[in-house]
Coordinates of C-alpha atoms in Angstrom, one line a residue:
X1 CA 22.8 -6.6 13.2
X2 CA 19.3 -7.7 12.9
X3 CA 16.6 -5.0 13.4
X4 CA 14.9 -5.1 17.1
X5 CA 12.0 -3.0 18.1
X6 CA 11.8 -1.9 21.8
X7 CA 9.8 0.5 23.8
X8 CA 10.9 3.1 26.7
X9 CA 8.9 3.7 29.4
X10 CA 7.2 6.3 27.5
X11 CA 6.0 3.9 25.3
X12 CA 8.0 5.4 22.4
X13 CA 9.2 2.5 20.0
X14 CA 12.8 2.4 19.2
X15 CA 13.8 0.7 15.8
X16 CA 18.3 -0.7 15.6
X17 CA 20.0 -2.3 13.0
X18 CA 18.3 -0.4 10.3
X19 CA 21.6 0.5 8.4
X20 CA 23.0 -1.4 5.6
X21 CA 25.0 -0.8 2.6
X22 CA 22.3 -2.1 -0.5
X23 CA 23.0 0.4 -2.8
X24 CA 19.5 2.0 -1.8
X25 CA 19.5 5.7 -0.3
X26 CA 18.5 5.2 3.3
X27 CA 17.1 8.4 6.2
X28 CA 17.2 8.4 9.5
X29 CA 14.0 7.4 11.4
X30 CA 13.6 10.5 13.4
X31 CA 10.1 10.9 13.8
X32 CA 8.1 9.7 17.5
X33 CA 5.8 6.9 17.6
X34 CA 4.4 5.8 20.6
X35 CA 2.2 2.5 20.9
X36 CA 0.4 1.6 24.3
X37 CA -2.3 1.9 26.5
X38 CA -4.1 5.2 27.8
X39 CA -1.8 7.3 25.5
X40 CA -4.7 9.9 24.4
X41 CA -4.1 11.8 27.7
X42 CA -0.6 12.5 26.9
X43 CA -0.4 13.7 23.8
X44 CA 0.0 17.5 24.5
X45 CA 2.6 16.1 26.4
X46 CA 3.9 14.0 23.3
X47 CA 3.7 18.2 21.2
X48 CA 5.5 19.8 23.9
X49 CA 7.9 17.5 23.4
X50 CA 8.4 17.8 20.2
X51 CA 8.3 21.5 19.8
X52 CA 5.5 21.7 17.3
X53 CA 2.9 24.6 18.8
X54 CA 0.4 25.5 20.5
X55 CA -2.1 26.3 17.5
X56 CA -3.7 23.5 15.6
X57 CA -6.1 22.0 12.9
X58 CA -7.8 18.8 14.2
X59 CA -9.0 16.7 11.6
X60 CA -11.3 14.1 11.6
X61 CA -14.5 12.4 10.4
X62 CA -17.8 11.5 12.1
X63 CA -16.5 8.5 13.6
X64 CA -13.1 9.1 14.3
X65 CA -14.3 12.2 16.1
X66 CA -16.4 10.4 18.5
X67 CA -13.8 7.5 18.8
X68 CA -11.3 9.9 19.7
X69 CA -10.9 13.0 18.0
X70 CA -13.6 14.7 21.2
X71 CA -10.9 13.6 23.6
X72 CA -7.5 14.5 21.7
X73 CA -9.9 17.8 21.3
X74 CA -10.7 17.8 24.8
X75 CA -6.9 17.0 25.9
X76 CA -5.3 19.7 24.4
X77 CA -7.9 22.3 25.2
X78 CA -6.9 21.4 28.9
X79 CA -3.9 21.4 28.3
X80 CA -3.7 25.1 27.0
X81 CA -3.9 24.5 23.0
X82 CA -5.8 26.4 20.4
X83 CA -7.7 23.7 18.6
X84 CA -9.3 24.3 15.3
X85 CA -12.0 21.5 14.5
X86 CA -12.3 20.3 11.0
X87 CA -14.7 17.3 10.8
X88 CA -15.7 16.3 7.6
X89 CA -19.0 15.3 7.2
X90 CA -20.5 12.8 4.8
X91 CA -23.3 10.5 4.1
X92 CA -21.2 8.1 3.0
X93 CA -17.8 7.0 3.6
X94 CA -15.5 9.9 3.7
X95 CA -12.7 9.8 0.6
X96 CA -9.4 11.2 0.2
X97 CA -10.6 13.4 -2.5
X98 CA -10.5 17.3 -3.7
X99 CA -13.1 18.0 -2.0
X100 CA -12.2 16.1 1.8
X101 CA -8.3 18.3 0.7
X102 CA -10.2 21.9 0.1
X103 CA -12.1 21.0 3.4
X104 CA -8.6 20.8 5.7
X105 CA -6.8 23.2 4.0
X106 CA -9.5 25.9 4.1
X107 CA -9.7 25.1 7.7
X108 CA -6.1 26.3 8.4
X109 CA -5.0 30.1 8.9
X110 CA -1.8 31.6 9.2
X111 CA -1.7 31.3 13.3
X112 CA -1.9 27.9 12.9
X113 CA 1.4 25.8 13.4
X114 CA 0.4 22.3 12.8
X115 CA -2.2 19.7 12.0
X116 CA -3.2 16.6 13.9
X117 CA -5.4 13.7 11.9
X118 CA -7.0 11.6 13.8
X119 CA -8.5 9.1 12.6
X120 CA -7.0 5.9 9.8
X121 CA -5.9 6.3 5.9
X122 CA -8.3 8.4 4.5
X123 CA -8.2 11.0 7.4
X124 CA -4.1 10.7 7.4
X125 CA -3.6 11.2 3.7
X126 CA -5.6 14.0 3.4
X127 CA -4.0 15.8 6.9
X128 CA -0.7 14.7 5.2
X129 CA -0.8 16.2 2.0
X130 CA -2.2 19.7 3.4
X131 CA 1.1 19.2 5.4
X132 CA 2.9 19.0 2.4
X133 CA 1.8 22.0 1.0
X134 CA 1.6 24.3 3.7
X135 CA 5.0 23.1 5.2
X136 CA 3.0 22.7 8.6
X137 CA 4.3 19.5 11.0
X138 CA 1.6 17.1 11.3
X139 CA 0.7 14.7 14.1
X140 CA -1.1 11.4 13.3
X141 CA -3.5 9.6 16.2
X142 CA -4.7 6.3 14.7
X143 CA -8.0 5.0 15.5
X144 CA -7.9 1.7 13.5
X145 CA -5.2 -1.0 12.7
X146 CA -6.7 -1.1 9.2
X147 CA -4.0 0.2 6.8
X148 CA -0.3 0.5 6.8
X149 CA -0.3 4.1 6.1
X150 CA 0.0 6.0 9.4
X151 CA 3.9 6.4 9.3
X152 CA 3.9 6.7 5.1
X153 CA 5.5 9.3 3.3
X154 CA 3.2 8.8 0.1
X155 CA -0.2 10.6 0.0
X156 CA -2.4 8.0 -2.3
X157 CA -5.1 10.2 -3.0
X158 CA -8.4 10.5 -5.5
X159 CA -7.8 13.3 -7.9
X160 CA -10.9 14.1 -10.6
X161 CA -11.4 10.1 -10.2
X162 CA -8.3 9.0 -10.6
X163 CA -6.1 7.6 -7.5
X164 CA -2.8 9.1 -7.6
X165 CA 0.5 8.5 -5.3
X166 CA 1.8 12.3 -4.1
X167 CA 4.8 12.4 -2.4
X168 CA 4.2 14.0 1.6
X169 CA 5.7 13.5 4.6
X170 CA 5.5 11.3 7.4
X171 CA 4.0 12.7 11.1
X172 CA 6.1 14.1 13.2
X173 CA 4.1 11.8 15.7
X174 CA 2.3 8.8 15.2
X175 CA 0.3 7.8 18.5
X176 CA -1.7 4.4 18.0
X177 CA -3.5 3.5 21.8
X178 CA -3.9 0.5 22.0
X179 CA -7.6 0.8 23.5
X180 CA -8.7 2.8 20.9
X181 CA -7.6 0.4 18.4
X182 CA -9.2 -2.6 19.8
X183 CA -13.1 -0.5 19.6
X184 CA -12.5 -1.1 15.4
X185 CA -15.0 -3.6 14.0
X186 CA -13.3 -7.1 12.9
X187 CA -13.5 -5.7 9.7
X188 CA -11.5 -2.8 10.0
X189 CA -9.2 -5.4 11.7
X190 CA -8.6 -7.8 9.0
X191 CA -8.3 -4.5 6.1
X192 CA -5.6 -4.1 8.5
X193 CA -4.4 -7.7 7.9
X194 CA -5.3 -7.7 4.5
X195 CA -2.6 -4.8 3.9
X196 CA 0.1 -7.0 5.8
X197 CA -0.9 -10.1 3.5
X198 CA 0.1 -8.5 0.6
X199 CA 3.3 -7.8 1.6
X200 CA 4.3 -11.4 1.0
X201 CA 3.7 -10.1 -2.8
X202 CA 5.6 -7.0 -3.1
X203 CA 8.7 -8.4 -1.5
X204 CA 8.8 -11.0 -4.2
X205 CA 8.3 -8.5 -7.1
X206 CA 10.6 -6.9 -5.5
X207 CA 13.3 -9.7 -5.7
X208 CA 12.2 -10.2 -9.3
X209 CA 12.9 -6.5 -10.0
X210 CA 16.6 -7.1 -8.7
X211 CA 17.2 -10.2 -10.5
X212 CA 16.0 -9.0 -13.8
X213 CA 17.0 -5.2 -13.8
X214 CA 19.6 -5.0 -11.1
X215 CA 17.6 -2.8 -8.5
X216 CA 18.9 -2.3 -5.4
X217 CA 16.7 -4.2 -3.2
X218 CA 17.3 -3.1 0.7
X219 CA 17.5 -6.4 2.9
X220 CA 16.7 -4.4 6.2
X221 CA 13.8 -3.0 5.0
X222 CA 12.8 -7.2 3.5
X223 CA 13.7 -8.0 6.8
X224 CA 11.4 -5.5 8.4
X225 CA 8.4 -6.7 6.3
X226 CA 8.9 -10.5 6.3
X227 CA 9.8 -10.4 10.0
X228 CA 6.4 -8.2 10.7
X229 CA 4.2 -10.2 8.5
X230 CA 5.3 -13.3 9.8
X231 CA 4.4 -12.8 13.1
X232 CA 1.0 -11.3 12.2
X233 CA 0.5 -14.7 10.3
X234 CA 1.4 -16.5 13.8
X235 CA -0.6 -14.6 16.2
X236 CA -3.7 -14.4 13.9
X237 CA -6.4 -16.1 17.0
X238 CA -4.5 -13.0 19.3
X239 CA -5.4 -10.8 16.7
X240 CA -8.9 -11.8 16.0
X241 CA -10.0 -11.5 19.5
X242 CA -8.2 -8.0 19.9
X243 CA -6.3 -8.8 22.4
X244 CA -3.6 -6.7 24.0
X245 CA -1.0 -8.6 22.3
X246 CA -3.0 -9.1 18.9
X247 CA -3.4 -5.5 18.9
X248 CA 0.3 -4.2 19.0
X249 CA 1.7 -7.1 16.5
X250 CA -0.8 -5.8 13.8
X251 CA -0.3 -2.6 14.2
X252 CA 3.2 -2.9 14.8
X253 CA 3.1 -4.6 11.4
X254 CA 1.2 -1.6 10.0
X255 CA 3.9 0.5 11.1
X256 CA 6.9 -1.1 10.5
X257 CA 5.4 -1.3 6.8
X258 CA 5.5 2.2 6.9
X259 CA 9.1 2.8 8.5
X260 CA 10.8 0.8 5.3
X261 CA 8.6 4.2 3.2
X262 CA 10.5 6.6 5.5
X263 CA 13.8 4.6 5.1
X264 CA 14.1 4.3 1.4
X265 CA 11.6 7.1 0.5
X266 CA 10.0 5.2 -1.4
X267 CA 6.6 1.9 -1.3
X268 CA 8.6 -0.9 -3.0
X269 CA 8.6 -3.0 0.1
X270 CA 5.0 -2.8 0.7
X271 CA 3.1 -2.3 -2.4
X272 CA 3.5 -4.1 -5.8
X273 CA 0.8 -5.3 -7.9
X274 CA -1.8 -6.4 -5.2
X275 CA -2.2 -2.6 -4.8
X276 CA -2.4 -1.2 -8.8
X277 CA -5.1 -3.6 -8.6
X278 CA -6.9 -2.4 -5.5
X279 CA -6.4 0.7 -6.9
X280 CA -7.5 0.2 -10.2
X281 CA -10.8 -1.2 -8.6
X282 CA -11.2 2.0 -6.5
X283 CA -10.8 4.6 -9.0
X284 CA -13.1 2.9 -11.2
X285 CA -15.7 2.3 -8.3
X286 CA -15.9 5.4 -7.4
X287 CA -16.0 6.9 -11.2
X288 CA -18.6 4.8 -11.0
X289 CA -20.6 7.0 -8.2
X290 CA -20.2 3.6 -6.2
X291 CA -18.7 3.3 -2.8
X292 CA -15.2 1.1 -2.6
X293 CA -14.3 -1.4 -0.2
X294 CA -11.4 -0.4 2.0
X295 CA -8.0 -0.5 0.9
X296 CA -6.8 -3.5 3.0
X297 CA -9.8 -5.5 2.2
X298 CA -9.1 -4.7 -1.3
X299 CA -5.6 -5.6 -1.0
X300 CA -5.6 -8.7 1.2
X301 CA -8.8 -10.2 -2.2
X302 CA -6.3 -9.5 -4.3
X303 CA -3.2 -10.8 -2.9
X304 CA -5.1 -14.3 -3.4
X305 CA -6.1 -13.7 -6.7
X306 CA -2.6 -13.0 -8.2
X307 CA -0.9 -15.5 -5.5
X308 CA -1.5 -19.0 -8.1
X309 CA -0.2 -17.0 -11.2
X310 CA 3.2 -16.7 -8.9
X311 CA 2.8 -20.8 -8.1
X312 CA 2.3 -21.7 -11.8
X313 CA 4.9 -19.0 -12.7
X314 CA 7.2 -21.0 -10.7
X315 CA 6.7 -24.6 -12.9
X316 CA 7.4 -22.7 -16.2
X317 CA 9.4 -24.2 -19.0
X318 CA 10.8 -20.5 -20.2
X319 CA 12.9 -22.8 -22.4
X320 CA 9.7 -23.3 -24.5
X321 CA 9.9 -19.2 -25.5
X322 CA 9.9 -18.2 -28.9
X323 CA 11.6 -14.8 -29.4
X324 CA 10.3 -14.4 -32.5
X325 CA 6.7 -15.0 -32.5
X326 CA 7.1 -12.9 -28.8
X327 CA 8.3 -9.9 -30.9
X328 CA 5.8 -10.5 -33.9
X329 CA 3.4 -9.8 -30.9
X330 CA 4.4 -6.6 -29.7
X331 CA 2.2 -3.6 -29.2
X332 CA 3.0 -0.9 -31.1
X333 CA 3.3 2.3 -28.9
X334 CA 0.0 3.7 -30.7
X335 CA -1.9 0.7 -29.7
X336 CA -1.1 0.2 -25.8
X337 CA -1.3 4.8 -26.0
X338 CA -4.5 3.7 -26.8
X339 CA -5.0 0.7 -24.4
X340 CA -3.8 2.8 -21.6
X341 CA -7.1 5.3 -22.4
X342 CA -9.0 2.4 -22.6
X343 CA -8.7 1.0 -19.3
X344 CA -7.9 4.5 -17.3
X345 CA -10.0 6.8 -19.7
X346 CA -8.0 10.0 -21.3
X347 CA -7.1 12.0 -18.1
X348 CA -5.9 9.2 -16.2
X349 CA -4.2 7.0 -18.8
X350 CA -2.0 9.9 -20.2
X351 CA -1.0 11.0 -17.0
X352 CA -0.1 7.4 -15.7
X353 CA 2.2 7.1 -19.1
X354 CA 3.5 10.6 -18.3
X355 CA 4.7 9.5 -15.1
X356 CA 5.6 6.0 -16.5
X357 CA 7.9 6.3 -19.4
X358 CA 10.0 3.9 -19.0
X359 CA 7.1 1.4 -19.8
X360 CA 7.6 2.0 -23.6
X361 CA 10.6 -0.5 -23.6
X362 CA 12.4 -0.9 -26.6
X363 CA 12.8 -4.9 -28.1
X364 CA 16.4 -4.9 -27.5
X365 CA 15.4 -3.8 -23.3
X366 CA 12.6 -6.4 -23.3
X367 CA 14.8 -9.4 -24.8
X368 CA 17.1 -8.5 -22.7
X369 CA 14.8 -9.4 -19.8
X370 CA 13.6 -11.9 -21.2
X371 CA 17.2 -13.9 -21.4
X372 CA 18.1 -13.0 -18.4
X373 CA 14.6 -14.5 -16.7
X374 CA 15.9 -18.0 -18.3
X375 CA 19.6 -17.5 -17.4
X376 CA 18.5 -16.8 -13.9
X377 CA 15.2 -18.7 -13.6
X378 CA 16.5 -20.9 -10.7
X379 CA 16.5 -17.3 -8.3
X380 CA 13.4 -16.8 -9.3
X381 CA 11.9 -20.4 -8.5
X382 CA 13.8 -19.9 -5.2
X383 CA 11.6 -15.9 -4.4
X384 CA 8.2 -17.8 -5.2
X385 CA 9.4 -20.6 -2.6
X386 CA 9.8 -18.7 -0.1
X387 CA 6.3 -17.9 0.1
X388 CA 4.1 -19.3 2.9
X389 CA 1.5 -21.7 1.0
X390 CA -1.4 -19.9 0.0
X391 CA -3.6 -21.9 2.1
X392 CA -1.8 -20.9 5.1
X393 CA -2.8 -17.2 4.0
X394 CA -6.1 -18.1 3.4
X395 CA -6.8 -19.4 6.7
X396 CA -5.8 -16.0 8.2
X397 CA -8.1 -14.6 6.2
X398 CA -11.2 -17.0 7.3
X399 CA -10.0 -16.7 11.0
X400 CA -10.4 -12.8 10.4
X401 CA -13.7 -13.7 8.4
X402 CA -12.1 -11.3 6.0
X403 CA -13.8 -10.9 2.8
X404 CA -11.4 -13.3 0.4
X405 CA -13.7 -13.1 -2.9
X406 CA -14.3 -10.2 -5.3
X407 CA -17.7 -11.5 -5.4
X408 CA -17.5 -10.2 -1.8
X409 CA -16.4 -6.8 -2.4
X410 CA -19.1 -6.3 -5.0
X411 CA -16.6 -6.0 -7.7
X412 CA -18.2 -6.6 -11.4
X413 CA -16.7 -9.2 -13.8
X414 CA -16.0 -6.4 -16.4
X415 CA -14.0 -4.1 -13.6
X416 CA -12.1 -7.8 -12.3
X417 CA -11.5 -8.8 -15.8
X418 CA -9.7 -5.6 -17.1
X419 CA -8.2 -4.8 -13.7
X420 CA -6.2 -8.3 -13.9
X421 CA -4.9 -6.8 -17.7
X422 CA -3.6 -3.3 -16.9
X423 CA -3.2 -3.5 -13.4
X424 CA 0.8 -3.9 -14.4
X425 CA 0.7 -0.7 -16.2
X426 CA -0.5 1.7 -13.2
X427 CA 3.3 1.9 -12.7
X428 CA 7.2 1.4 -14.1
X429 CA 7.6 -1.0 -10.9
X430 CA 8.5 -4.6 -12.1
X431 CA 6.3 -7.2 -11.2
X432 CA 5.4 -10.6 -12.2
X433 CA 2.9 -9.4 -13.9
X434 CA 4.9 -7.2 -16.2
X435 CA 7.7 -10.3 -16.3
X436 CA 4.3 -12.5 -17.7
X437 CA 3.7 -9.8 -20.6
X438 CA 7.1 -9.0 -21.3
X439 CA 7.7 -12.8 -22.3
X440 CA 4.5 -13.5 -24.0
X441 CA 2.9 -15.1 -21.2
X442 CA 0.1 -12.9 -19.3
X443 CA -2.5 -13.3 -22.0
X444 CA -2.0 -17.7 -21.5
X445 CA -2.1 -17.1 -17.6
X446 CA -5.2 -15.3 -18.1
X447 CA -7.2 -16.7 -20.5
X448 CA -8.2 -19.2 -17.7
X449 CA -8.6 -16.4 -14.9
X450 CA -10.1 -16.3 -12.7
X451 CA -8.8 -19.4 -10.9
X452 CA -10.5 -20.5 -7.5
X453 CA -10.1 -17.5 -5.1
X454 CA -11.2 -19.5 -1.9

């Protein structure tokens, strides 16, 4: 059965023909998420519902608060709810950092029964992992299609300057008006898209990971992804001129990006090496003292900047390897210990290989991958053809006049140049990028990086 979204007359999405027998262990979707016009009005109604309270924290930033957060405030006041403001004020952009997580938890007491965020990703991972912690329900109101994190169950957080992934939980309720959404700058918008792009990318390093190690790779949750992306790809002039319709298929997309989090419990359908990169590029910003672009925006530069290595990738002669001379090459664990510092500095790099152990492959692991890569090299021509062309994807992106350049996010040559080398080892996920080092190859692919990105 192919999966089908619908609505009630509530405007509560319901997602079928989610269950399949992959080999990956799948929840239930049990949580409410409502899309639609005029919803701010309702949610007490949406709580009651739900059972949650009748004592909150409300959570927000400057903006989101005047967006929305005033008349969620407003709405439950009326409604009978004990509402406990936490807006988090900043000069700048507000991060998900220790100090935005003190702020929210030092806001809650032990009357309160749950916490409502409203606001996009930074406001929702930092509600989210004070949910975690306190083992308090959380509801989520979006205010900008921008990210695909409202209906995660991964808190991607800054941590003493590093960005680290925490497992959370998902909202109880996510509640994305439709209205609201469309007030978001065309920016905000095409971050949004940006996230979607780079789904294109994790769904075929995710299809690499099962043809080279045998991991289960869940074909509703592929489905879910290529299906969403797809039509955001389709309906880009709806979406660029915020239309009804252009608003629900992004964040629809956004959303459904998060469901396949909530199904598998894990981010392998949405976020590969696009992200470690992003990533990478907004931990070191902001080590830095310099402000980051947004995550989608982030995301969608660098889904075209690893998108050729994929199309070259794809006219390789892997008959051409030399198994020797690749093993003669090998870092030693003591060197890439001490590339990892490099490139992450000593707090972050030791935890990342803490976490990431099974990097350290032995030469009888990694020839193994790399025979199997030619015994099998015709599946993995067939993942990079199914692709879209990358000019396709780049015309989304100028339609959206997205930023497509990271020229245009202010990233510096030294951050873009060392980002492209260890952005495969931010985590044990397989990627191209790892399949490229593993065989000998990254250093060739990049030695004339960067290609043209527009």
């Amino acid at each position: 059965m192919a999966v089908q979204v619908s609505y009630d007359q509530d405007c509560k999405m319901t997602i079928t023909g989610v269950a399949c027998d992959c080999g990956c262990e799948h929840r239930a979707v049990d949580k409410d998420i409502y899309i639609g016009k005029g919803l701010l009005p309702r949610i007490p109604e949406y709580i009651r519902r739900r059972g949650l309270g009748t004592h909150c924290v409300l959570v927000a930033d400057d903006n989101t608060y005047r967006v929305a957060g005033a008349q969620v405030e407003a709405a439950l006041t009326g409604d009978g709810f004990e509402v406990t403001p936490c807006v988090i004020h900043r000069e700048k952009e507000m991060l998900p950092d220790d100090l935005s997580c003190g702020e929210v938890l030092l806001s809650i007491t032990r009357d309160t029964q749950f916490l409502i965020a409203v606001g996009s990703g930074t406001v929702t991972d930092t509600t989210r992992i004070n949910a975690e912690r306190t083992g308090l329900p959380f509801v989520s109101v979006g205010t900008a299609p921008s990210m695909d994190g409202y209906a995660s169950a991964v808190a991607p957080l800054l941590h003493r300057g590093l960005k680290i992934q925490r497992p959370a939980v998902c909202p109880e309720i996510i509640v994305c008006d439709l209205d609201v959404l469309a007030t978001a700058p065309l920016s905000m918008i095409a971050s949004g898209v940006g996230d979607v792009l780079g789904k294109y990318i994790a769904k075929a390093d995710w299809q690499l990971g099962q043809i080279i190690n045998g991991e289960p790779c869940c074909p509703v949750c592929v489905e879910m992804v290529t299906n969403a992306v797809n039509a955001l790809v389709d309906n880009v002039d709806e979406i660029a001129a915020k239309t009804e319709k252009g608003m629900r298929i992004l964040i629809e997309a956004l959303l459904l990006a998060g469901v396949t989090i909530m199904i598998i419990d894990n981010t392998r359908a949405v976020a590969s090496i696009e992200h470690n990169i992003a990533q990478y590029w907004e931990m070191i910003l902001v080590q830095r003292g310099l402000q980051p672009p947004m995550h989608g925006a982030s995301v969608g530069v660098s889904t075209l900047l690893v998108w050729p290595m994929f199309e070259r990738f794809a006219r390789e002669d892997l008959t051409r390897l030399d198994l020797e001379a690749i093993r003669a090459r090998r870092m030693p664990r003591e060197k890439r210990e001490r590339w990892m510092v490099h490139a992450y500095g000593e707090e972050g790099g030791r935890a990342i290989m803490r976490e990431n152990p099974g990097d350290f492959l032995t030469w009888e692991e990694q020839e193994r991958r790399i025979r199997t890569a030619q015994q099998r090299f015709d599946e993995i021509r067939a993942v990079i053809g199914a692709m879209p062309p990358l000019e396709k994807i780049r015309q989304v992106m100028r339609t959206l006049q997205a930023e497509m350049t990271p020229e245009e996010e202010h990233i510096p040559q030294d951050l873009l140049r060392c980002s492209l080398h260890c952005g495969k080892d931010y985590r044990t996920r397989y990627t191209l990028f790892k399949l490229l080092d593993e065989r000998g190859l990254l250093e060739e692919y990049l030695a004339d990086y960067p290609y043209p990105f527009a």
